[in-house]
Amino acid sequence: MTHPEALRTPPVPRDAETSGPEFKRRSPAGVWLGLPLITLGIYHFVWYYKIHREMAAFHRKPDSPVAGPMLVLLFLSWTLVAPFVSYYRTGERIRETQRHAGLPESCNPVLGTFLMLLWGAGVLYYQGELNKIADSR
């Protein structure tokens, strides 16, 4: 009698270009306005943590920040400077991730940080840039 595990088809190997962690494609409008309104702003922190976790997994670098940027927003927002430094560095990380994925570096950290001043529209911009990585994978 044949063992059930032997009947399984072997997994199809993925080539080097498409291997690695996947980025979740998210709706920029949902991330920017929809879910934060429903969750009374809590989703912004969840989103910020998740994108940093995805970028850290993609780079596979042990020193990539995951919770730190979200904690800066949570505990140091009263300083007004720290969140904008965190948003700027997030833009730099997105640009580095685009380069690592073999895409043109289209993310502009200065623009993303400036858009955060306009009703948090930097979230739309940054998620759009992350979706480019998700679409290429």
PDB file of N, CA and C in Angstrom, residues 26 31 35-36 39 41-54 66 70 73-74:
ATOM      1  N   ARG A  26      -2.076  46.080  -0.757  1.00  0.00           N
ATOM      2  CA  ARG A  26      -3.151  46.709   0.003  1.00  0.00           C
ATOM      3  C   ARG A  26      -3.725  47.872  -0.790  1.00  0.00           C
ATOM      4  N   VAL A  31      -6.041  51.810   3.308  1.00  0.00           N
ATOM      5  CA  VAL A  31      -5.015  51.970   4.337  1.00  0.00           C
ATOM      6  C   VAL A  31      -4.985  53.404   4.855  1.00  0.00           C
ATOM      7  N   LEU A  35      -9.788  51.980   6.785  1.00  0.00           N
ATOM      8  CA  LEU A  35      -9.543  51.224   8.014  1.00  0.00           C
ATOM      9  C   LEU A  35      -9.190  52.103   9.211  1.00  0.00           C
ATOM     10  N   PRO A  36      -8.396  53.173   9.043  1.00  0.00           N
ATOM     11  CA  PRO A  36      -8.157  54.033  10.211  1.00  0.00           C
ATOM     12  C   PRO A  36      -9.435  54.676  10.761  1.00  0.00           C
ATOM     13  N   THR A  39     -11.283  51.880  12.707  1.00  0.00           N
ATOM     14  CA  THR A  39     -10.611  51.465  13.942  1.00  0.00           C
ATOM     15  C   THR A  39     -10.191  52.645  14.817  1.00  0.00           C
ATOM     16  N   GLY A  41      -8.205  55.094  14.204  1.00  0.00           N
ATOM     17  CA  GLY A  41      -6.796  55.432  14.077  1.00  0.00           C
ATOM     18  C   GLY A  41      -5.821  54.336  14.441  1.00  0.00           C
ATOM     19  N   ILE A  42      -6.285  53.256  15.027  1.00  0.00           N
ATOM     20  CA  ILE A  42      -5.378  52.190  15.461  1.00  0.00           C
ATOM     21  C   ILE A  42      -4.746  51.479  14.270  1.00  0.00           C
ATOM     22  N   TYR A  43      -5.475  51.371  13.165  1.00  0.00           N
ATOM     23  CA  TYR A  43      -4.943  50.626  12.021  1.00  0.00           C
ATOM     24  C   TYR A  43      -3.673  51.262  11.460  1.00  0.00           C
ATOM     25  N   HIS A  44      -3.522  52.570  11.595  1.00  0.00           N
ATOM     26  CA  HIS A  44      -2.298  53.211  11.087  1.00  0.00           C
ATOM     27  C   HIS A  44      -1.064  52.589  11.742  1.00  0.00           C
ATOM     28  N   PHE A  45      -1.124  52.332  13.037  1.00  0.00           N
ATOM     29  CA  PHE A  45      -0.001  51.717  13.737  1.00  0.00           C
ATOM     30  C   PHE A  45       0.198  50.270  13.277  1.00  0.00           C
ATOM     31  N   VAL A  46      -0.891  49.564  13.049  1.00  0.00           N
ATOM     32  CA  VAL A  46      -0.824  48.177  12.570  1.00  0.00           C
ATOM     33  C   VAL A  46      -0.183  48.147  11.187  1.00  0.00           C
ATOM     34  N   TRP A  47      -0.634  49.035  10.310  1.00  0.00           N
ATOM     35  CA  TRP A  47      -0.090  49.110   8.952  1.00  0.00           C
ATOM     36  C   TRP A  47       1.403  49.438   8.992  1.00  0.00           C
ATOM     37  N   TYR A  48       1.775  50.396   9.813  1.00  0.00           N
ATOM     38  CA  TYR A  48       3.171  50.829   9.898  1.00  0.00           C
ATOM     39  C   TYR A  48       4.057  49.684  10.379  1.00  0.00           C
ATOM     40  N   TYR A  49       3.583  48.923  11.343  1.00  0.00           N
ATOM     41  CA  TYR A  49       4.325  47.749  11.820  1.00  0.00           C
ATOM     42  C   TYR A  49       4.439  46.705  10.710  1.00  0.00           C
ATOM     43  N   LYS A  50       3.322  46.427  10.032  1.00  0.00           N
ATOM     44  CA  LYS A  50       3.308  45.374   9.018  1.00  0.00           C
ATOM     45  C   LYS A  50       4.231  45.688   7.843  1.00  0.00           C
ATOM     46  N   ILE A  51       4.257  46.931   7.387  1.00  0.00           N
ATOM     47  CA  ILE A  51       5.124  47.229   6.237  1.00  0.00           C
ATOM     48  C   ILE A  51       6.594  47.103   6.629  1.00  0.00           C
ATOM     49  N   HIS A  52       6.929  47.480   7.860  1.00  0.00           N
ATOM     50  CA  HIS A  52       8.312  47.327   8.299  1.00  0.00           C
ATOM     51  C   HIS A  52       8.678  45.848   8.477  1.00  0.00           C
ATOM     52  N   ARG A  53       7.735  45.051   8.939  1.00  0.00           N
ATOM     53  CA  ARG A  53       7.980  43.619   9.073  1.00  0.00           C
ATOM     54  C   ARG A  53       8.194  42.982   7.697  1.00  0.00           C
ATOM     55  N   GLU A  54       7.382  43.384   6.714  1.00  0.00           N
ATOM     56  CA  GLU A  54       7.524  42.847   5.361  1.00  0.00           C
ATOM     57  C   GLU A  54       8.858  43.251   4.748  1.00  0.00           C
ATOM     58  N   VAL A  66      11.720  46.739  12.943  1.00  0.00           N
ATOM     59  CA  VAL A  66      10.353  46.257  12.732  1.00  0.00           C
ATOM     60  C   VAL A  66       9.401  47.010  13.655  1.00  0.00           C
ATOM     61  N   MET A  70       7.200  51.932  14.567  1.00  0.00           N
ATOM     62  CA  MET A  70       5.829  52.049  15.073  1.00  0.00           C
ATOM     63  C   MET A  70       5.824  52.602  16.497  1.00  0.00           C
ATOM     64  N   LEU A  73       6.191  56.348  16.556  1.00  0.00           N
ATOM     65  CA  LEU A  73       4.912  57.032  16.333  1.00  0.00           C
ATOM     66  C   LEU A  73       4.029  56.980  17.571  1.00  0.00           C
ATOM     67  N   LEU A  74       4.009  55.841  18.221  1.00  0.00           N
ATOM     68  CA  LEU A  74       3.123  55.650  19.356  1.00  0.00           C
ATOM     69  C   LEU A  74       3.545  56.471  20.576  1.00  0.00           C
TER      70      LEU A  74
END
